[in-house]
GROMACS .gro file of C-alpha atoms in nm:
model
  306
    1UNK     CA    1   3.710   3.807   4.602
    2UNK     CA    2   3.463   4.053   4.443
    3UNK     CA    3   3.133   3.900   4.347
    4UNK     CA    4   3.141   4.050   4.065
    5UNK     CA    5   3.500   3.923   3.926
    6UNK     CA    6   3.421   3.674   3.650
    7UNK     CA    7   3.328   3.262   3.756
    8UNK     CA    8   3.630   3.002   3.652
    9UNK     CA    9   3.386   2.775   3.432
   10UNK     CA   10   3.425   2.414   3.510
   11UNK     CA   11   3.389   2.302   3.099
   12UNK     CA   12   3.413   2.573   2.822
   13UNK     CA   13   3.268   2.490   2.449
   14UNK     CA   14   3.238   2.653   2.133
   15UNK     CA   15   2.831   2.568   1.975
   16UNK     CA   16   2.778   2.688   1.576
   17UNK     CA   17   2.457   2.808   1.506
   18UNK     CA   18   2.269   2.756   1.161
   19UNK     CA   19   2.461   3.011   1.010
   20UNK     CA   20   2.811   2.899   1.116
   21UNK     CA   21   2.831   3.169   1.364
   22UNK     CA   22   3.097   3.023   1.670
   23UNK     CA   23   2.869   3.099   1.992
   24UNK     CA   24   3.103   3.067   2.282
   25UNK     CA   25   2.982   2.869   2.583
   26UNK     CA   26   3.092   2.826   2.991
   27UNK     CA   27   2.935   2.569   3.200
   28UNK     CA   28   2.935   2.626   3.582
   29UNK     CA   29   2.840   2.404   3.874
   30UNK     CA   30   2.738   2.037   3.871
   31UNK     CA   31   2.936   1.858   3.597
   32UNK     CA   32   2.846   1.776   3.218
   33UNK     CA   33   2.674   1.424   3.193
   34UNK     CA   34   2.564   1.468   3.623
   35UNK     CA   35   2.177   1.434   3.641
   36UNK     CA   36   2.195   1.806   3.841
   37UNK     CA   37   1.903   2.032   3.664
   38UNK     CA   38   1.995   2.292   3.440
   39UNK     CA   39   1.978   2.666   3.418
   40UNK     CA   40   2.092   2.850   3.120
   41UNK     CA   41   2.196   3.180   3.117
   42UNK     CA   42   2.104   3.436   2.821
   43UNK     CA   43   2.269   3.787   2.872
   44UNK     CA   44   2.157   4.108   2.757
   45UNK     CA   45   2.258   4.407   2.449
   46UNK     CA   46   2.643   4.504   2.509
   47UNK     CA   47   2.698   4.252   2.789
   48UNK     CA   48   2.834   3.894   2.772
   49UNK     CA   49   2.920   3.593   3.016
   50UNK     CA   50   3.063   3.781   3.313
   51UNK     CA   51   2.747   3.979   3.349
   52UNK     CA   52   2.602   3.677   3.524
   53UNK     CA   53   2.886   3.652   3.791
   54UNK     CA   54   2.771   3.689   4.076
   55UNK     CA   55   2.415   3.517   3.978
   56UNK     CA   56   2.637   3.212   3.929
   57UNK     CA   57   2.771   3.231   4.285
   58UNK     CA   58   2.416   3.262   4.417
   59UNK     CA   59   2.333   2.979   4.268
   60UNK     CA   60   2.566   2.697   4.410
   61UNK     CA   61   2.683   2.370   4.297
   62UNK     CA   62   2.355   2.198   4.280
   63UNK     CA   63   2.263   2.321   3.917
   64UNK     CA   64   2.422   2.326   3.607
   65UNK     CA   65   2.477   2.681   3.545
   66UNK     CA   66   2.516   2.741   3.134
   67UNK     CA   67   2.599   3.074   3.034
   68UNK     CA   68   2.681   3.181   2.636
   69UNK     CA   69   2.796   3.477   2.476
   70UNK     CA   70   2.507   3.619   2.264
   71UNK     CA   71   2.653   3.678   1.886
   72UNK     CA   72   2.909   3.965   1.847
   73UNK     CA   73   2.936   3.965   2.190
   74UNK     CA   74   3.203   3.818   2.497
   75UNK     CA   75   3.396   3.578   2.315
   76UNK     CA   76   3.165   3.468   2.032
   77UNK     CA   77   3.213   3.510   1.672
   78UNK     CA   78   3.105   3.837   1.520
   79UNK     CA   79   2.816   3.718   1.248
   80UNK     CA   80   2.838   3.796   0.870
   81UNK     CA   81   2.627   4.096   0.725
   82UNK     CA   82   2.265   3.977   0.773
   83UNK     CA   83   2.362   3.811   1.061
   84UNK     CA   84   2.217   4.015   1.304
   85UNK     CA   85   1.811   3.948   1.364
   86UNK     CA   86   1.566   3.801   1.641
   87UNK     CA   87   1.590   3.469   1.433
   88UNK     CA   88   1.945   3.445   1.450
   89UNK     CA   89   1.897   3.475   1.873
   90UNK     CA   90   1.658   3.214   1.835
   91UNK     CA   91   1.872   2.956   1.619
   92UNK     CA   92   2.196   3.031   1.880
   93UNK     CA   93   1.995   2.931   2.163
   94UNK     CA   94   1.861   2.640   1.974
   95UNK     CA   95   2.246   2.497   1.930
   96UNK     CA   96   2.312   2.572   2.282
   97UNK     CA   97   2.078   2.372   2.402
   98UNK     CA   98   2.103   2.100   2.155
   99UNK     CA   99   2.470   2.100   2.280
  100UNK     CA  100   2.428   2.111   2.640
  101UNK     CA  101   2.122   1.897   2.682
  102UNK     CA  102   2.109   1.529   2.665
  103UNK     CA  103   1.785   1.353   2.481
  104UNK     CA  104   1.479   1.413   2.668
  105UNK     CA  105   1.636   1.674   2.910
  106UNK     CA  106   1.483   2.041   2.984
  107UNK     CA  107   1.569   2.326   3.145
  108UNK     CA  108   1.525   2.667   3.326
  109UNK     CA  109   1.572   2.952   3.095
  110UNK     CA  110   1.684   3.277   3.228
  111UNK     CA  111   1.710   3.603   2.975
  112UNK     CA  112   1.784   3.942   3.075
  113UNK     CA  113   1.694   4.237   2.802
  114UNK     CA  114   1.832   4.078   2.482
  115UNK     CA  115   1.846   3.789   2.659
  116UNK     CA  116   1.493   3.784   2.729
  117UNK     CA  117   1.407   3.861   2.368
  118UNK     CA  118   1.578   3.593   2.289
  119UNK     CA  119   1.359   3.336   2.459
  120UNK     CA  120   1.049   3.525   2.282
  121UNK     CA  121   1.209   3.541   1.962
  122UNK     CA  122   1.248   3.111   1.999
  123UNK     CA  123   0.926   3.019   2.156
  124UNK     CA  124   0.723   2.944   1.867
  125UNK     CA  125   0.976   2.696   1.807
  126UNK     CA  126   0.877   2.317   1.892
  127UNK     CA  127   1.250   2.193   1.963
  128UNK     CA  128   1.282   2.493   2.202
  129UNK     CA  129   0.926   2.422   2.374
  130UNK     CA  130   1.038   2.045   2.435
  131UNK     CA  131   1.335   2.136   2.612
  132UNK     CA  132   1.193   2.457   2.807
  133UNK     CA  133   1.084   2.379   3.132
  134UNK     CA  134   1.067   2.726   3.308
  135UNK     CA  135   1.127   3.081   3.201
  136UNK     CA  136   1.235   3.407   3.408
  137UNK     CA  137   1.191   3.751   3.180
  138UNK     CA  138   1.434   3.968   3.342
  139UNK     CA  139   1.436   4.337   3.264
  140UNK     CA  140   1.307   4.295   2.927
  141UNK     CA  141   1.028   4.399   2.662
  142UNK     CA  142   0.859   4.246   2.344
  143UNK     CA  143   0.812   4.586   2.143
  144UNK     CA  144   0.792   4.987   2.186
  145UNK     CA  145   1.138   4.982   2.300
  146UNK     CA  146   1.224   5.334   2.155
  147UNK     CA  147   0.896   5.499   2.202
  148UNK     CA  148   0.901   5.332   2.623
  149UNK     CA  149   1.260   5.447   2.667
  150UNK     CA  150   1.240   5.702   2.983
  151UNK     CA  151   1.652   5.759   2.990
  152UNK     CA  152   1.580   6.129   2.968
  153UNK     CA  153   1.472   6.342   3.259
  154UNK     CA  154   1.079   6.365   3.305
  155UNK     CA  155   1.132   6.750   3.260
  156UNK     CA  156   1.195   6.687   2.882
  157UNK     CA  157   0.799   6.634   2.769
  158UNK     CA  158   0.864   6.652   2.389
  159UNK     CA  159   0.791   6.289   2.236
  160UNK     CA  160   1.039   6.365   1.948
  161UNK     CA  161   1.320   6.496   2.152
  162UNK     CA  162   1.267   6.192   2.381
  163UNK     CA  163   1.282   5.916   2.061
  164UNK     CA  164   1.501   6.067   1.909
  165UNK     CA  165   1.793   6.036   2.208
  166UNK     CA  166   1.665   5.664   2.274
  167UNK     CA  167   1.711   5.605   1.911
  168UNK     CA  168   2.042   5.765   1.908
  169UNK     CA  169   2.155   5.609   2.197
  170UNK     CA  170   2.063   5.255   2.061
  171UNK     CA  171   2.220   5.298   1.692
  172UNK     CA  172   2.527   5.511   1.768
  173UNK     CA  173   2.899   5.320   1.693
  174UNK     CA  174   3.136   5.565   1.831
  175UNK     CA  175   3.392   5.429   2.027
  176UNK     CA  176   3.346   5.390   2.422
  177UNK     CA  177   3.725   5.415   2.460
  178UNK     CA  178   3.891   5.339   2.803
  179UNK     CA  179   3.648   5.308   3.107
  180UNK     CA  180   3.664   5.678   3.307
  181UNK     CA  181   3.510   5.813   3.581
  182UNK     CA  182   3.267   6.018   3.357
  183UNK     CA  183   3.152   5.693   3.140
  184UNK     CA  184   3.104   5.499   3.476
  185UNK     CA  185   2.890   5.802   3.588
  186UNK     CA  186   2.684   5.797   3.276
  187UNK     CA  187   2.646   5.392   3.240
  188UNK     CA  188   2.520   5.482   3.623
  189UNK     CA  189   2.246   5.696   3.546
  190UNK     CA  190   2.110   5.482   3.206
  191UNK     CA  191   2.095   5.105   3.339
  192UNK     CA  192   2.166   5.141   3.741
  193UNK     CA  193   1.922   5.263   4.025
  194UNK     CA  194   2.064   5.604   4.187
  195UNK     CA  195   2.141   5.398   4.506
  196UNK     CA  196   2.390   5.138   4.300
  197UNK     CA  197   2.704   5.122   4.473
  198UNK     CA  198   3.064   5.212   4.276
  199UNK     CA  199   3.123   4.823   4.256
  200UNK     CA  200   2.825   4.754   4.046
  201UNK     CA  201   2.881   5.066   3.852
  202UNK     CA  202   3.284   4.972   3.795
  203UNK     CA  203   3.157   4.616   3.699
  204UNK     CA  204   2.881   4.727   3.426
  205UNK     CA  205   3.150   4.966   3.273
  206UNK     CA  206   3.401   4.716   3.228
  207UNK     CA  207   3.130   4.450   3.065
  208UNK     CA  208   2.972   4.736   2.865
  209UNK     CA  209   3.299   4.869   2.736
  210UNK     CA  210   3.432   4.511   2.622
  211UNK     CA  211   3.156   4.544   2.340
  212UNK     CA  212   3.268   4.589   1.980
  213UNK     CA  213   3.111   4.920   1.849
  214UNK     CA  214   3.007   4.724   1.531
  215UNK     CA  215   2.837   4.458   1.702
  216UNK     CA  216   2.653   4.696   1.969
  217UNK     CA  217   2.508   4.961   1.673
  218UNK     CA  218   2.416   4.649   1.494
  219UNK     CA  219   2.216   4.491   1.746
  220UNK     CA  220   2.080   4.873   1.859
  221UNK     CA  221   1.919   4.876   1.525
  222UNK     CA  222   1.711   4.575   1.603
  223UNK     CA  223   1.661   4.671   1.977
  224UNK     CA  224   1.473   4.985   1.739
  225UNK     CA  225   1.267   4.793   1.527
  226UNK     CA  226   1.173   4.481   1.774
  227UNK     CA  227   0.847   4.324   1.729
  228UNK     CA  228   0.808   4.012   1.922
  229UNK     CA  229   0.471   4.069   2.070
  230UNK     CA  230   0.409   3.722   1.892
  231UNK     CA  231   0.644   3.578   2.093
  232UNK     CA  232   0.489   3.631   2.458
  233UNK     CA  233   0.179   3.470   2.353
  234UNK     CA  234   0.376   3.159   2.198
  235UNK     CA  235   0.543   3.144   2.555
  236UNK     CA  236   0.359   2.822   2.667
  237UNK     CA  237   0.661   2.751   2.954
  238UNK     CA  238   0.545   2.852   3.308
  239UNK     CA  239   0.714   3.238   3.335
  240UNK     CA  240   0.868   3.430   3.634
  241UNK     CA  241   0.869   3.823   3.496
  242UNK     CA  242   1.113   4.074   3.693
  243UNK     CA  243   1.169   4.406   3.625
  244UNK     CA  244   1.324   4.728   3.852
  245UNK     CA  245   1.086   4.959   3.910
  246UNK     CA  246   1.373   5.253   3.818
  247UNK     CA  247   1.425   5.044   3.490
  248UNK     CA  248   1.502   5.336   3.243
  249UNK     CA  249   1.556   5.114   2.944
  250UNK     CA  250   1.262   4.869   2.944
  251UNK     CA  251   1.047   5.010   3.248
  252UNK     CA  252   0.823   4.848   3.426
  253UNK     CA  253   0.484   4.891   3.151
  254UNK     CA  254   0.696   4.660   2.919
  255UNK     CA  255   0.695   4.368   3.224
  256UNK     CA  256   0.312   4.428   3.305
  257UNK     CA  257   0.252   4.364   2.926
  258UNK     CA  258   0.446   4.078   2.910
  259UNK     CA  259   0.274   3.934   3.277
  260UNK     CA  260  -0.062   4.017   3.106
  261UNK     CA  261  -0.028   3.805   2.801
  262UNK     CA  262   0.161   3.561   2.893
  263UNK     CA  263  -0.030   3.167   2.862
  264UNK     CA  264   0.171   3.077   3.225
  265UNK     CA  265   0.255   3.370   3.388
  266UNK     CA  266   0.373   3.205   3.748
  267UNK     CA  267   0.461   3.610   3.888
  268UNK     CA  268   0.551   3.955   3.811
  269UNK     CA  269   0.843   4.057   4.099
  270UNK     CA  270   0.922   4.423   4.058
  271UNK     CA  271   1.185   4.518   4.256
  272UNK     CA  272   1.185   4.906   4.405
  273UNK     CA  273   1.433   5.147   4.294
  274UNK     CA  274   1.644   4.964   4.100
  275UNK     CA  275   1.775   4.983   3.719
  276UNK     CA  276   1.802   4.789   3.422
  277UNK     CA  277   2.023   4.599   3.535
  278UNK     CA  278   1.870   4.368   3.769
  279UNK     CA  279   2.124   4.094   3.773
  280UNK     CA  280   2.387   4.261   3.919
  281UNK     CA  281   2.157   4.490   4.105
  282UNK     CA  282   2.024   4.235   4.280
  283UNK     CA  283   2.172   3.878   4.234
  284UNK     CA  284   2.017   3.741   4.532
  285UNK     CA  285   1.669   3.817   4.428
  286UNK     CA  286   1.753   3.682   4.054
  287UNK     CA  287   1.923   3.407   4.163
  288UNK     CA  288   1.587   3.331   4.410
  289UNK     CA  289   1.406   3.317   4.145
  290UNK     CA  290   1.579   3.123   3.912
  291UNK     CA  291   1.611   2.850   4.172
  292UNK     CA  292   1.263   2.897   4.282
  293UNK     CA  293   1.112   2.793   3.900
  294UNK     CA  294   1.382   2.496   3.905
  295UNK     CA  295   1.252   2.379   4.224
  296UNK     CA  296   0.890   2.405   4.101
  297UNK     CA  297   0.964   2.257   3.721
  298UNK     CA  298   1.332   2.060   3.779
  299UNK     CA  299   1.220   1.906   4.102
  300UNK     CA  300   1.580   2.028   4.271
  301UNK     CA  301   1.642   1.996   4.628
  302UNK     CA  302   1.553   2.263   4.801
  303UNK     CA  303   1.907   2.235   4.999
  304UNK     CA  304   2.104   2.378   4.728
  305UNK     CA  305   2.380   2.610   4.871
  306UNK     CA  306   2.619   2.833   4.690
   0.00000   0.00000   0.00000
């Protein structure tokens, strides 16, 4: 079986956030109520649970793996007008963890772009701090997202030509339509390293192309105006940062910032020649990491196998 085909969860739950919004839940590995420690999952703009796939397989059995659909995406509800902000990320994650977490537990956090803002959009918050015990920042930024966007060729120098496409690019809602060789070609060139092989392309146009137009202009307009340089400096959880040093989306200046101001940076892994999409890119390395900070924070065995 491909790596990349979607995880059978073990338990599957539906969380509702302060707003009412249904945030769709899988839970992988060790069982609910087992005293394994726990990683959850936060996914990035357009993507959903499956994106983690073959992260989860890295992994193994002695975690429990938690992995949600971000609002509007995957198989969460699609939020009311108003419904779409950094704040809303935050309170999501909150109910996630309040719902997978007993009384007193933590653990390792692992967001990937939106995913990523996520965790900096929550960590002011004192009921996320208690229950944060590590954090990996993968592929990610806290601000300047248009004006760092480097999806066009080097040979196009104007500034305003260059914001203008990485604005378009995040606000447009036409239709992606059926996945084609052309779309898997373009998806390619924007989030993957040149090298990426037609697996990993195949697999980010089918989890790109699942995304509701609606929800993916929506959350491109706050991708636009992001602000959460507050948030890196509130991050008082010892933080992996990972970024590919081909990143087109969030390249590697927005990781370095993030490594220089964090309170607890614990490493800044870039990883040569590949894209935004670091998960799939490289699952092994993610995955290394991931178990690495629960070793370090969750005290987990370091025999864990997948």
């Amino acid at each position: 079986m491909s790596r990349y085909a979607p995880v059978p969860p073990g338990r599957e739950l539906t969380v509702r956030s302060a707003d009412g919004t249904a945030i769709h839940v899988e839970e992988y590995g060790a069982g609910a109520g087992t005293a394994a420690p726990v990683v959850v999952l936060i996914h990035g703009w357009t993507c959903s649970t499956r994106f983690w796939a073959p992260v989860v397989r890295e992994l193994g059995d002695g975690l429990r793996v938690i992995a949600y659909d971000q609002r509007g995406h995957g198989r969460s509800g699609v939020p009311a007008r108003g419904g779409y902000s950094t704040a809303a990320l935050a309170d999501d994650l909150a109910a996630v963890l309040d719902a997978v977490l007993a009384e007193g537990e933590r653990a390792v956090l692992a967001g990937h772009s939106l995913g990523g803002m996520t965790v900096l959009a929550a960590s002011d918050r004192p009921e996320i701090q208690a229950r944060t015990a590590a954090v990996l920042l993968a592929s990610t930024g806290s601000a300047r997202l248009v004006a760092g966007a480097m999806v066009l060729p080097a040979r196009v120098r104007s500034r305003r030509v260059r914001d203008a496409f990485a604005r378009l690019m995040l606000l447009s809602s036409l239709p992606l339509g059926p996945v084609t060789p052309l779309s898997r070609a373009a998806l390619k060139y924007a989030v993957l390293a040149p090298g990426a092989t037609p697996e990993q392309a195949a697999a980010t146009a089918r989890i790109v192309h699942a995304c509701g137009r609606r929800p993916r202009a929506a959350w491109g307009r706050v991708l636009a105006g992001l602000d959460l340089d507050p948030g890196v400096t509130a991050l008082r959880a010892p933080t992996a940062v990972l970024v590919g040093t081909a990143d087109k989306l969030t390249p590697p200046v927005h990781a370095q910032d993030i490594a220089a101001r964090l309170p607890h940076c614990v490493g800044l892994t870039e990883l040569p020649g590949l894209g935004h999409m670091t998960p799939l890119e490289d699952p092994d390395a993610v995955a290394g990491l991931i178990r690495r900070l629960a070793q370090d924070h969750l005290r987990v065995p370091a025999g864990g196998t997948a």
